[in-house]
């Protein structure tokens, strides 16, 4: 889709990453002009090639660190965006335990800078990438946004909780930003074109990239971390949200913010399917959807894992007029097509 020269610009920090790149596609499809800010410290420049293949055009990209105040001020001045979607952050739970200062620096400083710059350049609309990890192990399921946040299970999770508090306090102080924090559940899948997808650097920590690498023979087998939980088949339950649906949720959030009256506002919204799936069912669904067998063994529980978490998506349905459309099978088929593309 081509864009007219006057399409409203949206800064997308981390826009070359997994969720960021898919959101860039959704933004263009919705008539916005995304401006990517990504230092490629946790993403690949090849994502820009994939975006060009999907969109038939280049997307402006500043290969800079979004923590540099002078550079960011120049970008705000030059691009005059009407909104910001802030993805840029480190997100490896395990790494955050080993390197907490890196996570607090990288995940919080850019947020503070954006909140300082947006009012200076009359940018009012702000979407923040948060995570269901702030809930820990909820007492009641499905989990609603009113569920009290539990002490973070990791420095990574803490940066998301603190990030939400920073935005809330800024809005309480009447900093003129309309903000939505989207609490993602478990993002999976890839764009149906197989031109963009998840690029796990090194050994995947997350389930679905490990499944696709095992199916591809890159990993000898998958270890299922525990089958003695109090769940239907003994394995953990999660809410696996397709990355294209997740991207569309960001566009809906942005549209609702733009429509909202001027001023300072803040809210949090769960972005999930509302369905819980066990690890074994994800494996089974993958095999049925692709016809490819996955070797797995049952291993010990992984420290820090919650037993069950899945979203109540009533608020997303109502406030964003959004719901997940893609099935687990479709997401897994797209993830597999992306894995095969990576191996060409
Ligand atoms: C899912 C399930 C594992 C790998 C994390 C972050 C969260 C968010 C999403 C950023 C669990 C099991 C996994 C494997 C397995 N990230 N598993 N074998 O831990 O729910 O969430 O990623 O926002 O913040 O915490 O996702 O994909 O790592 O695990 O059995 O090789 O799959 O035990 O039950 P998780 P995950």
Tab-separated table of C-alpha atoms and ligand atoms in Angstrom:
chain	number	residue	atom	x	y	z
A	1	UNK	CA	0.000	0.000	0.000
A	2	UNK	CA	1.471	3.390	-0.861
A	3	UNK	CA	1.135	6.337	1.461
A	4	UNK	CA	0.253	9.899	0.665
A	5	UNK	CA	2.854	12.408	1.745
A	6	UNK	CA	0.659	13.660	4.546
A	7	UNK	CA	-0.065	10.397	6.376
A	8	UNK	CA	0.228	10.986	10.112
A	9	UNK	CA	3.632	9.885	11.371
A	10	UNK	CA	4.090	7.509	14.294
A	11	UNK	CA	7.471	6.940	15.938
A	12	UNK	CA	7.982	3.210	16.530
A	13	UNK	CA	10.915	2.558	18.853
A	14	UNK	CA	12.159	-1.003	18.449
A	15	UNK	CA	10.317	-1.027	15.133
A	16	UNK	CA	12.690	-3.602	13.587
A	17	UNK	CA	11.949	-6.113	16.329
A	18	UNK	CA	9.452	-8.976	16.385
A	19	UNK	CA	6.319	-7.129	17.512
A	20	UNK	CA	7.539	-3.734	16.294
A	21	UNK	CA	8.003	-4.822	12.670
A	22	UNK	CA	4.567	-6.441	12.537
A	23	UNK	CA	3.076	-3.260	14.020
A	24	UNK	CA	4.800	-1.211	11.287
A	25	UNK	CA	2.883	-3.272	8.704
A	26	UNK	CA	-0.414	-2.778	10.549
A	27	UNK	CA	0.237	0.969	10.839
A	28	UNK	CA	0.815	1.343	7.091
A	29	UNK	CA	-2.275	-0.745	6.363
A	30	UNK	CA	-4.237	1.654	8.582
A	31	UNK	CA	-2.975	4.766	6.731
A	32	UNK	CA	-0.285	5.868	9.160
A	33	UNK	CA	3.367	6.485	8.266
A	34	UNK	CA	5.641	4.699	10.738
A	35	UNK	CA	9.108	6.067	11.521
A	36	UNK	CA	11.311	3.319	12.975
A	37	UNK	CA	13.901	4.019	15.649
A	38	UNK	CA	16.030	0.928	16.253
A	39	UNK	CA	19.724	0.544	17.098
A	40	UNK	CA	19.660	-3.113	15.996
A	41	UNK	CA	21.171	-4.209	19.306
A	42	UNK	CA	18.421	-6.810	19.632
A	43	UNK	CA	17.073	-7.019	16.069
A	44	UNK	CA	18.315	-7.498	12.515
A	45	UNK	CA	18.484	-5.024	9.612
A	46	UNK	CA	17.040	-7.811	7.463
A	47	UNK	CA	13.676	-6.930	9.025
A	48	UNK	CA	13.738	-3.773	6.881
A	49	UNK	CA	14.081	-5.941	3.761
A	50	UNK	CA	11.105	-7.983	4.894
A	51	UNK	CA	9.069	-4.832	5.449
A	52	UNK	CA	9.985	-3.600	1.973
A	53	UNK	CA	8.864	-6.933	0.499
A	54	UNK	CA	5.498	-6.733	2.279
A	55	UNK	CA	4.819	-2.999	1.842
A	56	UNK	CA	6.356	-2.424	-1.576
A	57	UNK	CA	8.186	0.611	-0.208
A	58	UNK	CA	10.849	1.573	2.279
A	59	UNK	CA	10.035	2.688	5.810
A	60	UNK	CA	12.076	5.503	7.344
A	61	UNK	CA	14.452	4.041	9.923
A	62	UNK	CA	16.840	5.843	12.255
A	63	UNK	CA	19.494	3.354	13.364
A	64	UNK	CA	20.063	5.083	16.684
A	65	UNK	CA	19.699	4.434	20.392
A	66	UNK	CA	16.419	5.913	21.621
A	67	UNK	CA	18.224	6.887	24.807
A	68	UNK	CA	20.177	9.703	23.094
A	69	UNK	CA	18.368	12.938	23.989
A	70	UNK	CA	19.871	15.115	21.243
A	71	UNK	CA	19.234	12.592	18.489
A	72	UNK	CA	15.703	11.934	19.680
A	73	UNK	CA	14.913	15.663	19.884
A	74	UNK	CA	16.141	16.053	16.307
A	75	UNK	CA	13.877	13.212	15.177
A	76	UNK	CA	10.843	14.678	16.927
A	77	UNK	CA	11.612	18.050	15.362
A	78	UNK	CA	12.154	16.676	11.868
A	79	UNK	CA	9.373	14.066	11.733
A	80	UNK	CA	6.673	15.892	13.760
A	81	UNK	CA	4.897	12.646	14.741
A	82	UNK	CA	1.406	12.568	16.231
A	83	UNK	CA	2.156	9.518	18.351
A	84	UNK	CA	4.764	7.120	19.727
A	85	UNK	CA	4.642	3.358	20.150
A	86	UNK	CA	7.452	2.338	22.476
A	87	UNK	CA	8.682	-1.239	21.994
A	88	UNK	CA	12.434	-0.771	22.433
A	89	UNK	CA	13.535	-2.756	25.489
A	90	UNK	CA	15.496	-5.816	26.511
A	91	UNK	CA	13.120	-8.699	27.197
A	92	UNK	CA	15.032	-11.822	28.191
A	93	UNK	CA	13.821	-12.800	31.652
A	94	UNK	CA	16.872	-14.931	32.439
A	95	UNK	CA	19.368	-12.325	31.215
A	96	UNK	CA	17.664	-9.684	33.332
A	97	UNK	CA	18.465	-11.677	36.478
A	98	UNK	CA	22.142	-11.818	35.483
A	99	UNK	CA	22.331	-8.183	34.272
A	100	UNK	CA	19.735	-6.146	36.204
A	101	UNK	CA	21.442	-2.753	35.752
A	102	UNK	CA	21.460	-3.186	31.957
A	103	UNK	CA	17.717	-3.846	32.106
A	104	UNK	CA	16.867	-0.922	34.395
A	105	UNK	CA	19.007	1.405	32.260
A	106	UNK	CA	17.810	0.227	28.854
A	107	UNK	CA	14.165	-0.289	29.736
A	108	UNK	CA	13.545	2.829	31.800
A	109	UNK	CA	15.809	5.676	30.605
A	110	UNK	CA	14.294	5.801	27.081
A	111	UNK	CA	10.793	5.855	28.586
A	112	UNK	CA	11.679	8.837	30.785
A	113	UNK	CA	13.212	10.622	27.780
A	114	UNK	CA	10.101	10.051	25.657
A	115	UNK	CA	7.855	11.415	28.407
A	116	UNK	CA	10.046	14.535	28.555
A	117	UNK	CA	10.186	15.039	24.783
A	118	UNK	CA	6.569	14.338	23.808
A	119	UNK	CA	5.102	17.453	25.514
A	120	UNK	CA	7.913	19.599	24.071
A	121	UNK	CA	6.819	18.595	20.557
A	122	UNK	CA	3.058	18.417	21.247
A	123	UNK	CA	2.974	14.659	20.788
A	124	UNK	CA	0.032	13.433	22.843
A	125	UNK	CA	-0.565	9.796	21.907
A	126	UNK	CA	1.567	7.130	23.564
A	127	UNK	CA	1.333	3.326	23.490
A	128	UNK	CA	3.610	1.431	25.887
A	129	UNK	CA	4.652	-2.191	25.587
A	130	UNK	CA	3.951	-3.936	28.874
A	131	UNK	CA	3.574	-7.577	29.823
A	132	UNK	CA	1.360	-10.043	31.669
A	133	UNK	CA	4.459	-10.863	33.675
A	134	UNK	CA	3.373	-8.064	36.033
A	135	UNK	CA	0.617	-10.369	37.307
A	136	UNK	CA	2.930	-13.147	38.464
A	137	UNK	CA	0.700	-16.138	39.329
A	138	UNK	CA	-2.813	-14.668	39.530
A	139	UNK	CA	-5.165	-16.095	42.151
A	140	UNK	CA	-8.126	-15.915	39.775
A	141	UNK	CA	-8.268	-16.722	36.070
A	142	UNK	CA	-8.789	-15.339	33.524
A	143	UNK	CA	-6.800	-12.390	34.861
A	144	UNK	CA	-8.326	-8.910	34.617
A	145	UNK	CA	-6.572	-5.531	34.609
A	146	UNK	CA	-7.979	-4.911	38.097
A	147	UNK	CA	-5.922	-7.838	39.426
A	148	UNK	CA	-3.265	-6.381	41.708
A	149	UNK	CA	0.214	-6.641	40.262
A	150	UNK	CA	2.362	-9.070	42.211
A	151	UNK	CA	6.028	-8.491	43.068
A	152	UNK	CA	7.932	-8.967	39.838
A	153	UNK	CA	9.386	-12.376	39.184
A	154	UNK	CA	12.454	-10.833	37.491
A	155	UNK	CA	14.185	-7.487	36.885
A	156	UNK	CA	12.685	-7.612	33.381
A	157	UNK	CA	9.180	-7.912	34.804
A	158	UNK	CA	10.002	-5.167	37.302
A	159	UNK	CA	10.981	-2.771	34.507
A	160	UNK	CA	7.529	-3.271	32.991
A	161	UNK	CA	5.783	-2.626	36.323
A	162	UNK	CA	7.958	0.411	37.063
A	163	UNK	CA	7.399	1.653	33.506
A	164	UNK	CA	3.653	1.550	34.050
A	165	UNK	CA	4.055	3.457	37.333
A	166	UNK	CA	6.241	6.099	35.670
A	167	UNK	CA	3.569	6.742	33.040
A	168	UNK	CA	0.775	6.773	35.621
A	169	UNK	CA	2.653	9.274	37.822
A	170	UNK	CA	3.495	11.480	34.821
A	171	UNK	CA	-0.183	11.583	33.865
A	172	UNK	CA	-1.186	12.265	37.468
A	173	UNK	CA	1.173	15.255	37.322
A	174	UNK	CA	-0.790	16.377	34.255
A	175	UNK	CA	1.990	15.818	31.751
A	176	UNK	CA	-0.187	16.194	28.613
A	177	UNK	CA	0.087	12.628	27.296
A	178	UNK	CA	-2.742	10.187	26.538
A	179	UNK	CA	-1.207	6.789	27.272
A	180	UNK	CA	-2.186	3.137	27.043
A	181	UNK	CA	-0.038	0.321	28.442
A	182	UNK	CA	-0.740	-2.925	26.606
A	183	UNK	CA	-0.034	-6.020	28.715
A	184	UNK	CA	0.952	-8.692	26.202
A	185	UNK	CA	0.471	-12.321	27.018
A	186	UNK	CA	2.591	-14.714	24.956
A	187	UNK	CA	3.283	-13.358	21.443
A	188	UNK	CA	3.766	-16.089	18.806
A	189	UNK	CA	3.599	-16.603	15.048
A	190	UNK	CA	4.849	-14.576	12.087
A	191	UNK	CA	3.501	-12.527	9.198
A	192	UNK	CA	1.678	-14.861	6.734
A	193	UNK	CA	4.077	-13.711	3.994
A	194	UNK	CA	7.007	-15.247	5.956
A	195	UNK	CA	8.899	-12.012	5.198
A	196	UNK	CA	9.143	-11.010	8.886
A	197	UNK	CA	9.013	-13.024	12.089
A	198	UNK	CA	10.696	-13.773	15.391
A	199	UNK	CA	14.512	-13.799	15.301
A	200	UNK	CA	15.590	-15.463	18.544
A	201	UNK	CA	19.266	-14.659	18.994
A	202	UNK	CA	21.031	-17.757	20.264
A	203	UNK	CA	19.190	-20.605	21.972
A	204	UNK	CA	15.484	-19.672	22.173
A	205	UNK	CA	14.106	-19.211	25.668
A	206	UNK	CA	10.516	-19.105	24.438
A	207	UNK	CA	8.448	-22.172	23.611
A	208	UNK	CA	7.363	-21.616	20.004
A	209	UNK	CA	10.762	-20.745	18.491
A	210	UNK	CA	12.151	-23.774	20.323
A	211	UNK	CA	9.402	-25.931	18.807
A	212	UNK	CA	10.078	-24.682	15.276
A	213	UNK	CA	13.859	-25.117	15.654
A	214	UNK	CA	13.329	-28.652	16.978
A	215	UNK	CA	10.956	-29.437	14.099
A	216	UNK	CA	13.618	-28.093	11.723
A	217	UNK	CA	16.292	-30.334	13.245
A	218	UNK	CA	18.309	-27.397	14.588
A	219	UNK	CA	17.686	-28.650	18.157
A	220	UNK	CA	17.694	-32.407	18.854
A	221	UNK	CA	14.651	-32.196	21.109
A	222	UNK	CA	12.453	-29.892	23.130
A	223	UNK	CA	12.346	-30.182	26.906
A	224	UNK	CA	8.887	-29.655	28.350
A	225	UNK	CA	9.520	-27.934	31.656
A	226	UNK	CA	7.408	-30.013	33.998
A	227	UNK	CA	4.217	-32.057	33.655
A	228	UNK	CA	3.248	-32.152	37.331
A	229	UNK	CA	1.336	-28.877	37.487
A	230	UNK	CA	-2.301	-28.671	38.503
A	231	UNK	CA	-3.483	-28.235	34.890
A	232	UNK	CA	-5.465	-30.413	32.430
A	233	UNK	CA	-2.401	-32.330	31.228
A	234	UNK	CA	0.100	-31.335	33.916
A	235	UNK	CA	1.948	-28.774	31.750
A	236	UNK	CA	1.835	-24.995	32.147
A	237	UNK	CA	-0.970	-22.936	30.655
A	238	UNK	CA	-0.388	-19.700	28.728
A	239	UNK	CA	-2.343	-17.341	26.466
A	240	UNK	CA	-0.616	-17.430	23.069
A	241	UNK	CA	-1.487	-14.288	21.094
A	242	UNK	CA	-0.723	-14.071	17.376
A	243	UNK	CA	1.759	-11.327	16.582
A	244	UNK	CA	-0.408	-9.969	13.719
A	245	UNK	CA	-3.408	-9.700	16.058
A	246	UNK	CA	-1.120	-8.077	18.627
A	247	UNK	CA	0.096	-5.577	16.021
A	248	UNK	CA	-3.486	-4.706	15.109
A	249	UNK	CA	-4.243	-4.121	18.789
A	250	UNK	CA	-1.566	-1.396	18.818
A	251	UNK	CA	-3.178	0.346	15.871
A	252	UNK	CA	-6.573	0.180	17.566
A	253	UNK	CA	-5.053	1.597	20.750
A	254	UNK	CA	-3.462	4.437	18.796
A	255	UNK	CA	-6.719	5.248	16.996
A	256	UNK	CA	-8.632	5.376	20.287
A	257	UNK	CA	-6.005	7.663	21.801
A	258	UNK	CA	-6.157	10.008	18.803
A	259	UNK	CA	-9.959	10.136	19.101
A	260	UNK	CA	-9.830	10.834	22.862
A	261	UNK	CA	-10.099	14.405	24.174
A	262	UNK	CA	-6.817	16.245	24.766
A	263	UNK	CA	-5.277	16.082	28.212
A	264	UNK	CA	-3.488	13.576	30.386
A	265	UNK	CA	-4.840	10.033	30.609
A	266	UNK	CA	-3.541	6.558	31.344
A	267	UNK	CA	-4.973	3.060	31.236
A	268	UNK	CA	-3.780	-0.540	31.020
A	269	UNK	CA	-5.279	-3.206	28.761
A	270	UNK	CA	-4.669	-6.969	28.488
A	271	UNK	CA	-3.861	-8.146	24.977
A	272	UNK	CA	-4.408	-11.880	24.674
A	273	UNK	CA	-6.816	-14.380	23.149
A	274	UNK	CA	-8.648	-15.054	26.416
A	275	UNK	CA	-7.847	-18.779	25.965
A	276	UNK	CA	-5.343	-20.827	27.953
A	277	UNK	CA	-3.352	-23.539	26.163
A	278	UNK	CA	-1.082	-26.168	27.734
A	279	UNK	CA	2.444	-26.737	26.468
A	280	UNK	CA	1.558	-30.242	25.286
A	281	UNK	CA	-1.440	-28.912	23.379
A	282	UNK	CA	0.760	-26.321	21.635
A	283	UNK	CA	3.063	-29.143	20.537
A	284	UNK	CA	0.114	-31.269	19.387
A	285	UNK	CA	-1.477	-28.369	17.525
A	286	UNK	CA	1.852	-27.600	15.818
A	287	UNK	CA	2.200	-31.205	14.635
A	288	UNK	CA	-1.378	-31.274	13.333
A	289	UNK	CA	-1.064	-27.868	11.634
A	290	UNK	CA	2.243	-28.606	9.921
A	291	UNK	CA	2.410	-32.391	9.639
A	292	UNK	CA	5.865	-32.180	11.236
A	293	UNK	CA	6.794	-34.211	14.306
A	294	UNK	CA	8.369	-32.530	17.354
A	295	UNK	CA	10.726	-34.606	19.500
A	296	UNK	CA	10.237	-33.711	23.129
A	297	UNK	CA	11.070	-35.004	26.561
A	298	UNK	CA	9.517	-34.134	29.879
A	299	UNK	CA	12.042	-32.386	32.120
A	300	UNK	CA	12.006	-30.651	35.487
A	301	UNK	CA	10.066	-27.463	36.112
A	302	UNK	CA	11.760	-24.181	35.086
A	303	UNK	CA	12.423	-21.817	37.986
A	304	UNK	CA	10.162	-18.768	37.891
A	305	UNK	CA	7.454	-20.308	35.716
A	306	UNK	CA	3.892	-19.551	36.752
A	307	UNK	CA	1.491	-22.485	36.521
A	308	UNK	CA	-1.357	-20.840	34.621
A	309	UNK	CA	-1.983	-17.367	33.219
A	310	UNK	CA	-4.401	-16.262	30.534
A	311	UNK	CA	-6.204	-13.012	29.866
A	312	UNK	CA	-9.643	-11.629	30.477
A	313	UNK	CA	-9.949	-9.606	27.256
A	314	UNK	CA	-13.297	-7.944	28.003
A	315	UNK	CA	-11.657	-4.531	28.331
A	316	UNK	CA	-9.727	-4.848	25.054
A	317	UNK	CA	-12.960	-5.856	23.313
A	318	UNK	CA	-14.841	-2.894	24.772
A	319	UNK	CA	-12.251	-0.087	24.890
A	320	UNK	CA	-10.241	-0.943	21.750
A	321	UNK	CA	-13.052	-2.647	19.825
A	322	UNK	CA	-10.430	-5.349	19.177
A	323	UNK	CA	-10.273	-9.105	19.627
A	324	UNK	CA	-7.825	-11.769	18.543
A	325	UNK	CA	-8.876	-13.384	15.277
A	326	UNK	CA	-6.184	-15.914	14.444
A	327	UNK	CA	-6.219	-19.457	15.791
A	328	UNK	CA	-3.362	-21.219	17.536
A	329	UNK	CA	-3.011	-23.485	14.488
A	330	UNK	CA	-2.701	-20.496	12.118
A	331	UNK	CA	-0.069	-18.867	14.347
A	332	UNK	CA	1.944	-22.072	14.537
A	333	UNK	CA	1.701	-22.657	10.789
A	334	UNK	CA	2.974	-19.123	10.169
A	335	UNK	CA	5.788	-19.632	12.692
A	336	UNK	CA	6.782	-22.807	10.851
A	337	UNK	CA	6.715	-21.086	7.434
A	338	UNK	CA	8.944	-18.372	8.879
A	339	UNK	CA	11.340	-20.976	10.307
A	340	UNK	CA	11.604	-22.626	6.879
A	341	UNK	CA	12.251	-19.233	5.267
A	342	UNK	CA	15.092	-18.591	7.730
A	343	UNK	CA	16.743	-21.802	6.646
A	344	UNK	CA	16.832	-21.010	2.935
B	1	LIG	C1	5.927	-20.684	27.805
B	1	LIG	C2	5.691	-22.053	28.422
B	1	LIG	C3	7.507	-22.835	29.767
B	1	LIG	C4	10.400	-23.274	26.540
B	1	LIG	C5	8.004	-15.158	28.686
B	1	LIG	C6	8.247	-13.916	29.482
B	1	LIG	C7	7.123	-12.935	29.249
B	1	LIG	C8	6.970	-12.688	27.769
B	1	LIG	C9	6.743	-13.996	27.025
B	1	LIG	C10	8.138	-10.689	27.147
B	1	LIG	C11	6.174	-22.122	29.862
B	1	LIG	C12	7.298	-23.729	28.552
B	1	LIG	C13	9.241	-22.998	27.236
B	1	LIG	C14	10.859	-24.618	26.463
B	1	LIG	C15	8.985	-25.321	27.752
B	1	LIG	N1	8.116	-12.039	27.260
B	1	LIG	N2	8.552	-24.005	27.827
B	1	LIG	N3	10.124	-25.596	27.072
B	1	LIG	O1	7.823	-17.799	30.245
B	1	LIG	O2	5.346	-17.697	29.647
B	1	LIG	O3	6.831	-15.749	29.144
B	1	LIG	O4	7.868	-14.858	27.322
B	1	LIG	O5	7.281	-9.908	27.446
B	1	LIG	O6	7.447	-11.737	29.912
B	1	LIG	O7	8.241	-14.265	30.851
B	1	LIG	O8	7.071	-17.822	27.816
B	1	LIG	O9	7.677	-19.165	25.859
B	1	LIG	O10	9.350	-18.973	27.783
B	1	LIG	O11	7.292	-20.339	28.076
B	1	LIG	O12	8.329	-26.224	28.304
B	1	LIG	O13	11.921	-24.938	25.835
B	1	LIG	O14	6.457	-23.004	27.688
B	1	LIG	O15	7.761	-23.630	30.925
B	1	LIG	O16	5.277	-22.950	30.590
B	1	LIG	P1	6.766	-17.345	29.319
B	1	LIG	P2	7.936	-19.074	27.331
